[in-house]
Amino acid sequence: LSGSTTLIVSEYRGLKVKEISEIRRALRKQNVSYRVVKNRLMRIAAQENASAAALSPLLVGPTAIAFGTDEAATARAVLDAVKPYRIVKITGGVLGATAIDAAGVAHLATLPSREVLLAEVLGAISAPLATTAGLFDAPGRDLVGLVQALIDQRGDAAA
């Protein structure tokens, strides 16, 4: 719990042990841990963490929690892993100390990864800088072009 920044809470009622193991295996490949938890024990563990207030309302019924470190990637991995099992119901999630509902988890899964978002921000910052550099460079290029045209014109006139 302390090593995770993202918790996706689901109700696994009706799944067989083999199916839960398949979900775990699929999520482990995405660096996400999927655990069936006892609600009372999870509430006690969460009290020592900042996520206690946000997590407690989600702990109802048979609960399994996916623990991850990347918000969008964790949500995407969980939704993909439980998609074949229509019995599994996503009840919500916790991002840091903020609770989100099931619709928020679905929306979070559609966001691009952190690396893609950082690349887009850097692209948005560097594009105006490149344009500005091109504008400062343009008068120098134009002057060189004028001097070269003048040299060519005088060279033609001398010949």
Coordinates of C-alpha atoms in Angstrom, one line a residue:
L1 CA 0.0 0.0 0.0
S2 CA 2.8 2.4 0.8
G3 CA 4.7 1.7 -2.4
S4 CA 1.7 2.4 -4.6
T5 CA 0.3 5.7 -5.9
T6 CA -2.6 4.2 -7.7
L7 CA -5.2 1.8 -6.3
I8 CA -8.0 0.4 -8.5
V9 CA -10.7 -1.3 -6.5
S10 CA -12.9 -4.0 -8.0
E11 CA -15.5 -6.5 -6.8
Y12 CA -14.6 -10.0 -7.9
R13 CA -17.8 -11.8 -6.8
G14 CA -18.4 -14.9 -8.9
L15 CA -14.8 -15.4 -10.2
K16 CA -13.1 -18.7 -9.8
V17 CA -9.6 -18.9 -8.3
K18 CA -8.2 -19.9 -11.8
E19 CA -9.7 -16.7 -13.3
I20 CA -8.3 -14.5 -10.6
S21 CA -4.9 -16.1 -11.2
E22 CA -5.2 -15.3 -14.9
I23 CA -6.0 -11.6 -14.1
R24 CA -3.0 -11.5 -11.7
R25 CA -0.7 -13.0 -14.3
A26 CA -1.8 -10.5 -16.9
L27 CA -1.4 -7.5 -14.6
R28 CA 2.0 -8.7 -13.3
K29 CA 3.3 -8.3 -16.9
Q30 CA 2.3 -4.6 -16.6
N31 CA 4.0 -4.1 -13.2
V32 CA 0.6 -4.1 -11.4
S33 CA -0.1 -6.2 -8.4
Y34 CA -3.7 -7.6 -7.9
R35 CA -4.7 -8.7 -4.4
V36 CA -7.8 -10.0 -2.9
V37 CA -8.1 -8.2 0.4
K38 CA -10.2 -8.4 3.6
N39 CA -12.0 -5.1 3.9
R40 CA -11.5 -4.7 7.6
L41 CA -7.7 -5.4 7.4
M42 CA -7.3 -3.0 4.5
R43 CA -9.1 -0.3 6.4
I44 CA -6.6 -0.8 9.3
A45 CA -3.7 -0.8 6.9
A46 CA -5.0 2.3 5.1
Q47 CA -5.2 4.3 8.4
E48 CA -1.5 4.5 8.5
N49 CA -1.5 5.8 4.9
A50 CA -2.8 9.1 3.4
S51 CA -5.3 7.1 1.3
A52 CA -7.4 5.9 4.3
A53 CA -10.3 8.4 3.9
A54 CA -10.5 7.9 0.2
L55 CA -10.2 4.1 0.2
S56 CA -12.7 3.2 3.0
P57 CA -15.9 3.9 1.1
L58 CA -14.8 1.7 -1.7
L59 CA -14.3 -1.4 0.5
V60 CA -17.7 -3.0 0.3
G61 CA -18.3 -6.6 -0.6
P62 CA -15.7 -9.1 -1.9
T63 CA -12.8 -6.7 -2.8
A64 CA -9.7 -7.0 -5.0
I65 CA -7.3 -4.1 -5.4
A66 CA -4.8 -3.5 -8.1
F67 CA -1.7 -1.6 -6.8
G68 CA 0.3 0.4 -9.3
T69 CA 2.6 3.4 -9.7
D70 CA 1.5 4.9 -13.0
E71 CA -2.1 6.2 -12.9
A72 CA -3.1 5.8 -16.6
A73 CA -1.1 2.7 -17.2
T74 CA -2.5 1.0 -14.1
A75 CA -6.1 1.8 -15.0
R76 CA -5.6 0.7 -18.6
A77 CA -4.0 -2.6 -17.5
V78 CA -6.8 -3.4 -15.1
L79 CA -9.6 -2.6 -17.5
D80 CA -7.9 -4.8 -20.2
A81 CA -7.3 -7.6 -17.8
V82 CA -10.8 -7.8 -16.4
K83 CA -12.5 -7.2 -19.8
P84 CA -13.0 -10.9 -20.5
Y85 CA -14.7 -11.4 -17.1
R86 CA -17.9 -9.4 -17.2
I87 CA -18.6 -10.4 -13.6
V88 CA -15.8 -8.2 -12.3
K89 CA -17.1 -4.7 -11.4
I90 CA -14.7 -1.8 -11.0
T91 CA -16.0 0.1 -8.0
G92 CA -13.5 3.0 -8.1
G93 CA -9.9 4.0 -7.4
V94 CA -7.6 6.1 -5.4
L95 CA -5.0 8.4 -6.8
G96 CA -2.7 9.5 -4.0
A97 CA -5.3 10.6 -1.5
T98 CA -8.1 11.3 -4.0
A99 CA -10.9 8.9 -4.6
I100 CA -12.4 8.5 -8.1
D101 CA -15.5 6.5 -9.2
A102 CA -15.7 3.8 -11.8
A103 CA -16.3 6.3 -14.6
G104 CA -13.2 8.2 -13.5
V105 CA -11.2 5.0 -13.8
A106 CA -12.5 4.4 -17.3
H107 CA -11.6 7.9 -18.3
L108 CA -8.2 7.6 -16.7
A109 CA -7.5 4.5 -18.8
T110 CA -8.0 6.5 -22.0
L111 CA -5.3 9.1 -21.2
P112 CA -1.9 8.7 -22.8
S113 CA 1.0 7.6 -20.7
R114 CA 3.1 10.0 -18.7
E115 CA 6.0 9.8 -21.2
V116 CA 3.7 10.7 -24.1
L117 CA 2.2 13.7 -22.2
L118 CA 5.7 14.9 -21.3
A119 CA 6.8 14.6 -24.9
E120 CA 3.7 16.7 -26.0
V121 CA 4.5 19.4 -23.4
L122 CA 8.1 19.6 -24.5
G123 CA 7.0 19.7 -28.2
A124 CA 4.6 22.6 -27.3
I125 CA 7.4 24.5 -25.6
S126 CA 10.1 23.9 -28.2
A127 CA 8.0 24.7 -31.3
P128 CA 7.6 28.4 -30.6
L129 CA 11.3 28.6 -29.7
A130 CA 12.3 27.0 -33.1
T131 CA 10.0 29.5 -34.9
T132 CA 11.5 32.4 -33.0
A133 CA 15.0 31.2 -33.9
G134 CA 14.0 31.0 -37.5
L135 CA 12.6 34.5 -37.5
F136 CA 15.9 35.9 -36.0
D137 CA 17.9 34.0 -38.6
A138 CA 15.7 35.1 -41.6
P139 CA 17.1 38.7 -41.9
G140 CA 20.7 37.4 -42.0
R141 CA 19.8 34.8 -44.7
D142 CA 17.9 37.5 -46.7
L143 CA 20.9 39.9 -46.5
V144 CA 23.3 37.1 -47.8
G145 CA 20.8 36.4 -50.6
L146 CA 20.8 40.2 -51.5
V147 CA 24.6 40.4 -51.5
Q148 CA 24.9 37.3 -53.6
A149 CA 22.3 38.7 -56.1
L150 CA 24.2 42.0 -56.3
I151 CA 27.5 40.2 -56.9
D152 CA 25.9 38.1 -59.6
Q153 CA 24.3 41.2 -61.3
R154 CA 27.6 43.1 -61.3
G155 CA 29.5 40.0 -62.5
D156 CA 27.0 39.7 -65.4
A157 CA 27.4 43.4 -66.2
A158 CA 31.2 43.3 -66.2
A159 CA 31.2 40.3 -68.6

